[in-house]
PDB file of C-alpha atoms in Angstrom:
ATOM      1  CA  UNK A   1      18.195 -25.692  -9.623  1.00 95.00           C
ATOM      2  CA  UNK A   2      14.485 -26.315  -9.072  1.00 96.00           C
ATOM      3  CA  UNK A   3      11.345 -25.213 -10.849  1.00 97.00           C
ATOM      4  CA  UNK A   4       7.895 -25.789  -9.379  1.00 96.00           C
ATOM      5  CA  UNK A   5       6.031 -28.449 -11.320  1.00 96.00           C
ATOM      6  CA  UNK A   6       9.031 -29.462 -13.431  1.00 97.00           C
ATOM      7  CA  UNK A   7      11.965 -31.846 -13.203  1.00 97.00           C
ATOM      8  CA  UNK A   8      15.504 -30.930 -14.283  1.00 97.00           C
ATOM      9  CA  UNK A   9      16.548 -32.903 -17.394  1.00 96.00           C
ATOM     10  CA  UNK A  10      19.989 -31.486 -18.200  1.00 97.00           C
ATOM     11  CA  UNK A  11      21.148 -28.680 -20.496  1.00 97.00           C
ATOM     12  CA  UNK A  12      20.173 -27.481 -23.941  1.00 96.00           C
ATOM     13  CA  UNK A  13      21.576 -24.934 -26.376  1.00 95.00           C
ATOM     14  CA  UNK A  14      18.160 -23.223 -26.762  1.00 96.00           C
ATOM     15  CA  UNK A  15      15.831 -21.813 -24.096  1.00 96.00           C
ATOM     16  CA  UNK A  16      12.874 -23.728 -25.454  1.00 94.00           C
ATOM     17  CA  UNK A  17      14.753 -27.046 -25.308  1.00 94.00           C
ATOM     18  CA  UNK A  18      14.747 -27.603 -29.066  1.00 95.00           C
ATOM     19  CA  UNK A  19      18.530 -27.324 -29.466  1.00 96.00           C
ATOM     20  CA  UNK A  20      21.275 -29.809 -28.645  1.00 94.00           C
ATOM     21  CA  UNK A  21      20.924 -31.651 -25.348  1.00 95.00           C
ATOM     22  CA  UNK A  22      23.805 -32.093 -22.920  1.00 95.00           C
ATOM     23  CA  UNK A  23      23.478 -34.283 -19.889  1.00 95.00           C
ATOM     24  CA  UNK A  24      24.877 -33.132 -16.550  1.00 93.00           C
ATOM     25  CA  UNK A  25      28.586 -34.101 -16.312  1.00 93.00           C
ATOM     26  CA  UNK A  26      29.032 -34.271 -20.097  1.00 93.00           C
ATOM     27  CA  UNK A  27      32.600 -33.574 -21.319  1.00 92.00           C
ATOM     28  CA  UNK A  28      32.065 -30.377 -23.303  1.00 89.00           C
ATOM     29  CA  UNK A  29      34.904 -29.965 -25.845  1.00 88.00           C
ATOM     30  CA  UNK A  30      33.580 -27.495 -28.416  1.00 86.00           C
ATOM     31  CA  UNK A  31      35.989 -24.516 -28.783  1.00 92.00           C
ATOM     32  CA  UNK A  32      33.400 -21.764 -28.767  1.00 90.00           C
ATOM     33  CA  UNK A  33      31.560 -19.662 -26.272  1.00 92.00           C
ATOM     34  CA  UNK A  34      28.131 -21.008 -25.481  1.00 92.00           C
ATOM     35  CA  UNK A  35      25.197 -20.514 -23.156  1.00 96.00           C
ATOM     36  CA  UNK A  36      23.512 -23.671 -22.000  1.00 96.00           C
ATOM     37  CA  UNK A  37      19.964 -23.481 -20.700  1.00 98.00           C
ATOM     38  CA  UNK A  38      18.495 -25.671 -18.008  1.00 98.00           C
ATOM     39  CA  UNK A  39      16.091 -28.083 -19.639  1.00 97.00           C
ATOM     40  CA  UNK A  40      12.834 -28.790 -17.809  1.00 97.00           C
ATOM     41  CA  UNK A  41      10.249 -31.518 -18.214  1.00 96.00           C
ATOM     42  CA  UNK A  42       6.755 -30.606 -17.105  1.00 97.00           C
ATOM     43  CA  UNK A  43       5.280 -32.751 -14.353  1.00 97.00           C
ATOM     44  CA  UNK A  44       2.090 -34.709 -14.921  1.00 98.00           C
ATOM     45  CA  UNK A  45      -0.942 -35.453 -12.784  1.00 98.00           C
ATOM     46  CA  UNK A  46      -3.526 -38.229 -12.917  1.00 98.00           C
ATOM     47  CA  UNK A  47      -7.154 -37.238 -13.341  1.00 98.00           C
ATOM     48  CA  UNK A  48      -9.416 -40.175 -12.437  1.00 98.00           C
ATOM     49  CA  UNK A  49     -13.190 -40.635 -12.497  1.00 98.00           C
ATOM     50  CA  UNK A  50     -15.563 -42.327 -10.045  1.00 98.00           C
ATOM     51  CA  UNK A  51     -19.074 -43.598 -10.891  1.00 98.00           C
ATOM     52  CA  UNK A  52     -20.295 -42.477  -7.440  1.00 98.00           C
ATOM     53  CA  UNK A  53     -23.276 -44.793  -7.094  1.00 97.00           C
ATOM     54  CA  UNK A  54     -24.098 -45.298 -10.760  1.00 98.00           C
ATOM     55  CA  UNK A  55     -26.267 -48.326 -11.504  1.00 98.00           C
ATOM     56  CA  UNK A  56     -25.116 -48.686 -15.100  1.00 98.00           C
ATOM     57  CA  UNK A  57     -22.576 -47.525 -17.653  1.00 98.00           C
ATOM     58  CA  UNK A  58     -18.805 -47.163 -17.285  1.00 98.00           C
ATOM     59  CA  UNK A  59     -16.545 -44.394 -15.999  1.00 98.00           C
ATOM     60  CA  UNK A  60     -14.148 -42.637 -18.390  1.00 98.00           C
ATOM     61  CA  UNK A  61     -10.537 -43.780 -18.447  1.00 98.00           C
ATOM     62  CA  UNK A  62      -7.944 -41.868 -16.418  1.00 98.00           C
ATOM     63  CA  UNK A  63      -6.461 -38.779 -18.071  1.00 98.00           C
ATOM     64  CA  UNK A  64      -3.013 -37.174 -17.761  1.00 98.00           C
ATOM     65  CA  UNK A  65      -2.877 -33.492 -16.848  1.00 98.00           C
ATOM     66  CA  UNK A  66       0.364 -31.676 -17.806  1.00 98.00           C
ATOM     67  CA  UNK A  67       1.635 -28.974 -15.459  1.00 98.00           C
ATOM     68  CA  UNK A  68       0.245 -25.551 -16.371  1.00 96.00           C
ATOM     69  CA  UNK A  69      -1.613 -26.959 -19.386  1.00 97.00           C
ATOM     70  CA  UNK A  70      -5.410 -27.033 -19.304  1.00 97.00           C
ATOM     71  CA  UNK A  71      -7.076 -30.437 -19.658  1.00 98.00           C
ATOM     72  CA  UNK A  72     -10.450 -31.024 -21.322  1.00 98.00           C
ATOM     73  CA  UNK A  73     -12.388 -33.201 -18.890  1.00 98.00           C
ATOM     74  CA  UNK A  74     -14.140 -36.323 -20.078  1.00 98.00           C
ATOM     75  CA  UNK A  75     -17.791 -36.346 -21.078  1.00 98.00           C
ATOM     76  CA  UNK A  76     -20.156 -39.068 -19.890  1.00 97.00           C
ATOM     77  CA  UNK A  77     -19.036 -41.163 -22.851  1.00 95.00           C
ATOM     78  CA  UNK A  78     -19.587 -44.420 -20.981  1.00 97.00           C
ATOM     79  CA  UNK A  79     -23.270 -43.661 -20.455  1.00 98.00           C
ATOM     80  CA  UNK A  80     -23.270 -43.626 -16.644  1.00 98.00           C
ATOM     81  CA  UNK A  81     -26.799 -43.856 -15.252  1.00 98.00           C
ATOM     82  CA  UNK A  82     -28.221 -44.063 -11.760  1.00 98.00           C
ATOM     83  CA  UNK A  83     -31.757 -45.178 -10.995  1.00 98.00           C
ATOM     84  CA  UNK A  84     -33.871 -42.168 -10.051  1.00 98.00           C
ATOM     85  CA  UNK A  85     -31.149 -39.625 -10.820  1.00 98.00           C
ATOM     86  CA  UNK A  86     -29.832 -37.470 -13.674  1.00 98.00           C
ATOM     87  CA  UNK A  87     -26.118 -37.047 -14.416  1.00 98.00           C
ATOM     88  CA  UNK A  88     -25.207 -33.331 -14.191  1.00 98.00           C
ATOM     89  CA  UNK A  89     -21.405 -33.342 -14.459  1.00 98.00           C
ATOM     90  CA  UNK A  90     -18.404 -33.913 -12.190  1.00 98.00           C
ATOM     91  CA  UNK A  91     -17.537 -32.795  -8.680  1.00 98.00           C
ATOM     92  CA  UNK A  92     -14.332 -32.974  -6.659  1.00 98.00           C
ATOM     93  CA  UNK A  93     -16.166 -34.561  -3.696  1.00 98.00           C
ATOM     94  CA  UNK A  94     -18.383 -37.628  -3.590  1.00 97.00           C
ATOM     95  CA  UNK A  95     -21.140 -35.791  -1.708  1.00 96.00           C
ATOM     96  CA  UNK A  96     -21.260 -33.058  -4.367  1.00 96.00           C
ATOM     97  CA  UNK A  97     -20.093 -30.325  -1.975  1.00 97.00           C
ATOM     98  CA  UNK A  98     -16.777 -29.782  -3.768  1.00 97.00           C
ATOM     99  CA  UNK A  99     -16.117 -27.851  -6.971  1.00 98.00           C
ATOM    100  CA  UNK A 100     -18.437 -28.517  -9.911  1.00 98.00           C
ATOM    101  CA  UNK A 101     -17.096 -29.093 -13.411  1.00 98.00           C
ATOM    102  CA  UNK A 102     -19.251 -29.573 -16.479  1.00 98.00           C
ATOM    103  CA  UNK A 103     -18.494 -32.606 -18.613  1.00 97.00           C
ATOM    104  CA  UNK A 104     -16.044 -31.520 -21.306  1.00 97.00           C
ATOM    105  CA  UNK A 105     -14.976 -28.345 -19.495  1.00 98.00           C
ATOM    106  CA  UNK A 106     -11.368 -27.219 -18.962  1.00 98.00           C
ATOM    107  CA  UNK A 107      -9.473 -28.234 -15.817  1.00 98.00           C
ATOM    108  CA  UNK A 108      -6.388 -26.170 -14.902  1.00 97.00           C
ATOM    109  CA  UNK A 109      -5.289 -27.005 -11.312  1.00 97.00           C
ATOM    110  CA  UNK A 110      -1.957 -28.806 -11.050  1.00 97.00           C
ATOM    111  CA  UNK A 111      -2.806 -31.778  -8.842  1.00 97.00           C
ATOM    112  CA  UNK A 112      -3.805 -35.419  -8.942  1.00 98.00           C
ATOM    113  CA  UNK A 113      -7.607 -35.294  -8.848  1.00 98.00           C
ATOM    114  CA  UNK A 114     -10.525 -37.700  -8.684  1.00 98.00           C
ATOM    115  CA  UNK A 115     -13.784 -36.515 -10.157  1.00 98.00           C
ATOM    116  CA  UNK A 116     -17.062 -37.998  -8.908  1.00 98.00           C
ATOM    117  CA  UNK A 117     -20.175 -38.240 -11.029  1.00 98.00           C
ATOM    118  CA  UNK A 118     -22.649 -35.678  -9.721  1.00 98.00           C
ATOM    119  CA  UNK A 119     -26.275 -36.755  -9.585  1.00 98.00           C
ATOM    120  CA  UNK A 120     -29.501 -34.817  -9.152  1.00 98.00           C
ATOM    121  CA  UNK A 121     -32.497 -36.724  -7.808  1.00 98.00           C
ATOM    122  CA  UNK A 122     -35.485 -36.816 -10.153  1.00 98.00           C
ATOM    123  CA  UNK A 123     -39.010 -35.808  -9.152  1.00 98.00           C
ATOM    124  CA  UNK A 124     -42.168 -37.759  -9.940  1.00 98.00           C
ATOM    125  CA  UNK A 125     -45.916 -37.223  -9.662  1.00 98.00           C
ATOM    126  CA  UNK A 126     -47.847 -39.421  -7.237  1.00 97.00           C
ATOM    127  CA  UNK A 127     -51.589 -39.879  -7.793  1.00 96.00           C
ATOM    128  CA  UNK A 128     -53.980 -41.193  -5.153  1.00 95.00           C
ATOM    129  CA  UNK A 129     -56.758 -43.736  -5.676  1.00 94.00           C
ATOM    130  CA  UNK A 130     -59.160 -43.190  -2.752  1.00 93.00           C
ATOM    131  CA  UNK A 131     -61.786 -45.827  -3.633  1.00 90.00           C
ATOM    132  CA  UNK A 132     -64.742 -43.674  -2.677  1.00 85.00           C
ATOM    133  CA  UNK A 133     -62.985 -41.089  -0.553  1.00 77.00           C
ATOM    134  CA  UNK A 134     -61.792 -37.645  -1.602  1.00 81.00           C
ATOM    135  CA  UNK A 135     -58.083 -37.070  -0.972  1.00 83.00           C
ATOM    136  CA  UNK A 136     -56.697 -33.597  -0.318  1.00 84.00           C
ATOM    137  CA  UNK A 137     -54.578 -32.984  -2.337  1.00 87.00           C
ATOM    138  CA  UNK A 138     -55.443 -35.376  -5.189  1.00 88.00           C
ATOM    139  CA  UNK A 139     -51.788 -35.704  -6.252  1.00 94.00           C
ATOM    140  CA  UNK A 140     -48.338 -34.507  -5.185  1.00 96.00           C
ATOM    141  CA  UNK A 141     -44.734 -34.353  -6.370  1.00 97.00           C
ATOM    142  CA  UNK A 142     -42.063 -36.448  -4.667  1.00 98.00           C
ATOM    143  CA  UNK A 143     -38.286 -36.620  -5.067  1.00 98.00           C
ATOM    144  CA  UNK A 144     -36.532 -39.959  -5.491  1.00 98.00           C
ATOM    145  CA  UNK A 145     -34.617 -41.173  -2.424  1.00 97.00           C
ATOM    146  CA  UNK A 146     -36.300 -38.565  -0.222  1.00 98.00           C
ATOM    147  CA  UNK A 147     -39.261 -39.178   2.068  1.00 98.00           C
ATOM    148  CA  UNK A 148     -42.846 -38.832   0.904  1.00 97.00           C
ATOM    149  CA  UNK A 149     -43.554 -36.125   3.443  1.00 96.00           C
ATOM    150  CA  UNK A 150     -47.112 -35.176   4.349  1.00 95.00           C
ATOM    151  CA  UNK A 151     -49.582 -37.485   2.611  1.00 95.00           C
ATOM    152  CA  UNK A 152     -53.168 -36.481   1.799  1.00 93.00           C
ATOM    153  CA  UNK A 153     -55.923 -36.921   4.323  1.00 89.00           C
ATOM    154  CA  UNK A 154     -59.036 -38.735   3.172  1.00 91.00           C
ATOM    155  CA  UNK A 155     -62.406 -39.717   4.614  1.00 89.00           C
ATOM    156  CA  UNK A 156     -65.168 -42.098   3.614  1.00 90.00           C
ATOM    157  CA  UNK A 157     -68.493 -42.433   5.393  1.00 92.00           C
ATOM    158  CA  UNK A 158     -68.851 -45.733   7.214  1.00 94.00           C
ATOM    159  CA  UNK A 159     -65.220 -46.810   6.750  1.00 94.00           C
ATOM    160  CA  UNK A 160     -61.970 -46.552   8.674  1.00 94.00           C
ATOM    161  CA  UNK A 161     -58.967 -45.364   6.661  1.00 93.00           C
ATOM    162  CA  UNK A 162     -56.035 -47.798   6.934  1.00 93.00           C
ATOM    163  CA  UNK A 163     -53.346 -45.874   5.048  1.00 95.00           C
ATOM    164  CA  UNK A 164     -51.883 -45.589   1.549  1.00 96.00           C
ATOM    165  CA  UNK A 165     -50.434 -48.647  -0.176  1.00 97.00           C
ATOM    166  CA  UNK A 166     -48.411 -49.364  -3.300  1.00 97.00           C
ATOM    167  CA  UNK A 167     -50.858 -51.889  -4.744  1.00 95.00           C
ATOM    168  CA  UNK A 168     -54.555 -51.806  -5.509  1.00 93.00           C
ATOM    169  CA  UNK A 169     -57.116 -52.326  -2.744  1.00 85.00           C
ATOM    170  CA  UNK A 170     -54.645 -51.816   0.091  1.00 87.00           C
ATOM    171  CA  UNK A 171     -52.072 -54.448  -0.750  1.00 92.00           C
ATOM    172  CA  UNK A 172     -48.328 -54.173  -1.224  1.00 95.00           C
ATOM    173  CA  UNK A 173     -46.222 -51.866   0.960  1.00 96.00           C
ATOM    174  CA  UNK A 174     -47.760 -49.265   3.242  1.00 97.00           C
ATOM    175  CA  UNK A 175     -46.436 -45.772   2.517  1.00 97.00           C
ATOM    176  CA  UNK A 176     -46.022 -43.332   5.392  1.00 97.00           C
ATOM    177  CA  UNK A 177     -44.669 -39.795   5.578  1.00 96.00           C
ATOM    178  CA  UNK A 178     -41.209 -41.091   6.541  1.00 97.00           C
ATOM    179  CA  UNK A 179     -41.091 -43.770   3.822  1.00 98.00           C
ATOM    180  CA  UNK A 180     -38.248 -43.249   1.318  1.00 98.00           C
ATOM    181  CA  UNK A 181     -39.379 -42.815  -2.281  1.00 98.00           C
ATOM    182  CA  UNK A 182     -38.166 -45.909  -4.141  1.00 97.00           C
ATOM    183  CA  UNK A 183     -40.223 -45.667  -7.332  1.00 97.00           C
ATOM    184  CA  UNK A 184     -38.298 -44.057 -10.194  1.00 97.00           C
ATOM    185  CA  UNK A 185     -41.416 -43.096 -12.146  1.00 97.00           C
ATOM    186  CA  UNK A 186     -44.825 -41.530 -11.715  1.00 98.00           C
ATOM    187  CA  UNK A 187     -46.965 -43.866  -9.622  1.00 97.00           C
ATOM    188  CA  UNK A 188     -50.241 -44.282  -7.767  1.00 96.00           C
ATOM    189  CA  UNK A 189     -50.894 -44.962  -4.099  1.00 96.00           C
ATOM    190  CA  UNK A 190     -54.087 -46.743  -3.084  1.00 95.00           C
ATOM    191  CA  UNK A 191     -56.318 -46.195  -0.053  1.00 94.00           C
ATOM    192  CA  UNK A 192     -57.028 -49.112   2.257  1.00 94.00           C
ATOM    193  CA  UNK A 193     -60.420 -49.113   3.934  1.00 93.00           C
ATOM    194  CA  UNK A 194     -61.930 -51.228   6.689  1.00 94.00           C
ATOM    195  CA  UNK A 195     -65.695 -51.234   6.674  1.00 95.00           C
ATOM    196  CA  UNK A 196     -67.354 -50.076   9.878  1.00 96.00           C
ATOM    197  CA  UNK A 197     -69.447 -52.558  11.874  1.00 97.00           C
ATOM    198  CA  UNK A 198     -72.650 -52.297  13.855  1.00 97.00           C
ATOM    199  CA  UNK A 199     -74.117 -54.505  16.597  1.00 98.00           C
ATOM    200  CA  UNK A 200     -77.589 -55.945  16.016  1.00 98.00           C
ATOM    201  CA  UNK A 201     -79.030 -57.195  19.321  1.00 98.00           C
ATOM    202  CA  UNK A 202     -82.300 -58.957  20.200  1.00 98.00           C
ATOM    203  CA  UNK A 203     -84.647 -58.483  23.152  1.00 98.00           C
ATOM    204  CA  UNK A 204     -87.195 -61.037  24.414  1.00 97.00           C
ATOM    205  CA  UNK A 205     -89.671 -58.194  25.113  1.00 98.00           C
ATOM    206  CA  UNK A 206     -91.760 -59.966  27.772  1.00 97.00           C
ATOM    207  CA  UNK A 207     -91.296 -63.553  26.561  1.00 97.00           C
ATOM    208  CA  UNK A 208     -92.142 -66.181  29.188  1.00 97.00           C
ATOM    209  CA  UNK A 209     -89.925 -68.850  27.697  1.00 97.00           C
ATOM    210  CA  UNK A 210     -87.213 -69.554  25.226  1.00 97.00           C
ATOM    211  CA  UNK A 211     -84.019 -67.569  24.538  1.00 97.00           C
ATOM    212  CA  UNK A 212     -83.144 -64.555  22.394  1.00 97.00           C
ATOM    213  CA  UNK A 213     -80.760 -64.991  19.465  1.00 97.00           C
ATOM    214  CA  UNK A 214     -77.143 -63.973  19.975  1.00 97.00           C
ATOM    215  CA  UNK A 215     -76.016 -60.547  18.860  1.00 98.00           C
ATOM    216  CA  UNK A 216     -75.025 -60.214  15.207  1.00 97.00           C
ATOM    217  CA  UNK A 217     -72.521 -57.943  13.487  1.00 98.00           C
ATOM    218  CA  UNK A 218     -73.693 -55.809  10.559  1.00 97.00           C
ATOM    219  CA  UNK A 219     -70.974 -54.676   8.147  1.00 97.00           C
ATOM    220  CA  UNK A 220     -71.340 -51.243   6.571  1.00 96.00           C
ATOM    221  CA  UNK A 221     -73.162 -51.411   3.234  1.00 93.00           C
ATOM    222  CA  UNK A 222     -73.509 -55.205   3.475  1.00 96.00           C
ATOM    223  CA  UNK A 223     -76.937 -56.713   4.039  1.00 97.00           C
ATOM    224  CA  UNK A 224     -77.464 -58.871   7.144  1.00 97.00           C
ATOM    225  CA  UNK A 225     -79.866 -61.799   7.406  1.00 98.00           C
ATOM    226  CA  UNK A 226     -81.718 -61.327  10.665  1.00 98.00           C
ATOM    227  CA  UNK A 227     -82.038 -64.139  13.161  1.00 97.00           C
ATOM    228  CA  UNK A 228     -85.026 -66.428  13.242  1.00 97.00           C
ATOM    229  CA  UNK A 229     -86.720 -67.327  16.508  1.00 97.00           C
ATOM    230  CA  UNK A 230     -84.217 -70.158  16.844  1.00 95.00           C
ATOM    231  CA  UNK A 231     -84.394 -69.940  20.656  1.00 96.00           C
ATOM    232  CA  UNK A 232     -88.126 -70.697  20.700  1.00 97.00           C
ATOM    233  CA  UNK A 233     -89.318 -67.517  22.372  1.00 98.00           C
ATOM    234  CA  UNK A 234     -92.858 -67.822  23.672  1.00 98.00           C
ATOM    235  CA  UNK A 235     -95.200 -65.650  25.685  1.00 97.00           C
TER     236      UNK A 235
END
């Protein structure tokens, strides 16, 4: 005798197994007609939980699922957290492509099962400090662990744009469109500028002796002290 999901445990005088038990091979000596019913013990299955990349908290303890009896799944009682993500329940696959189950919902399949914490990446606002330029757009929304995507363009008269950086005045890490978002909060990116330069040259203009000063470099918006007649130009 077999019964799917159950193991044979002998005989009993009642169908529901609440009567007298008799083990197989027992010497039955009672002088009366009787019907003995196969006694079955329901199989059990282990339901386990996996933190699936959590950066804090603890996973729930394993649970035991009884054959054909629904099991109430664990909640996030251990306070699982993951930087940049929100816990949204359990899934039968680590990549979240399996079957979703809400924390505390009923689970009915008869099988050993591991549930993986399912995480949804959070989104954050990024502001831009252009230091004199005008970025388009002025801010944008990014998703944690994804790339920044298309960053704003920006221009500033007399300066060369050197990119967006994580720290003020163009220091820290340069952020590009393919850079992965690693900040789990709203944050600001800062423009880096290199001032343009201009050549200031000198001409003897008919001098009959002496030498012209060497060329100088004028930095945008920075005053330059012009050369003296250090080469003794005469005419």
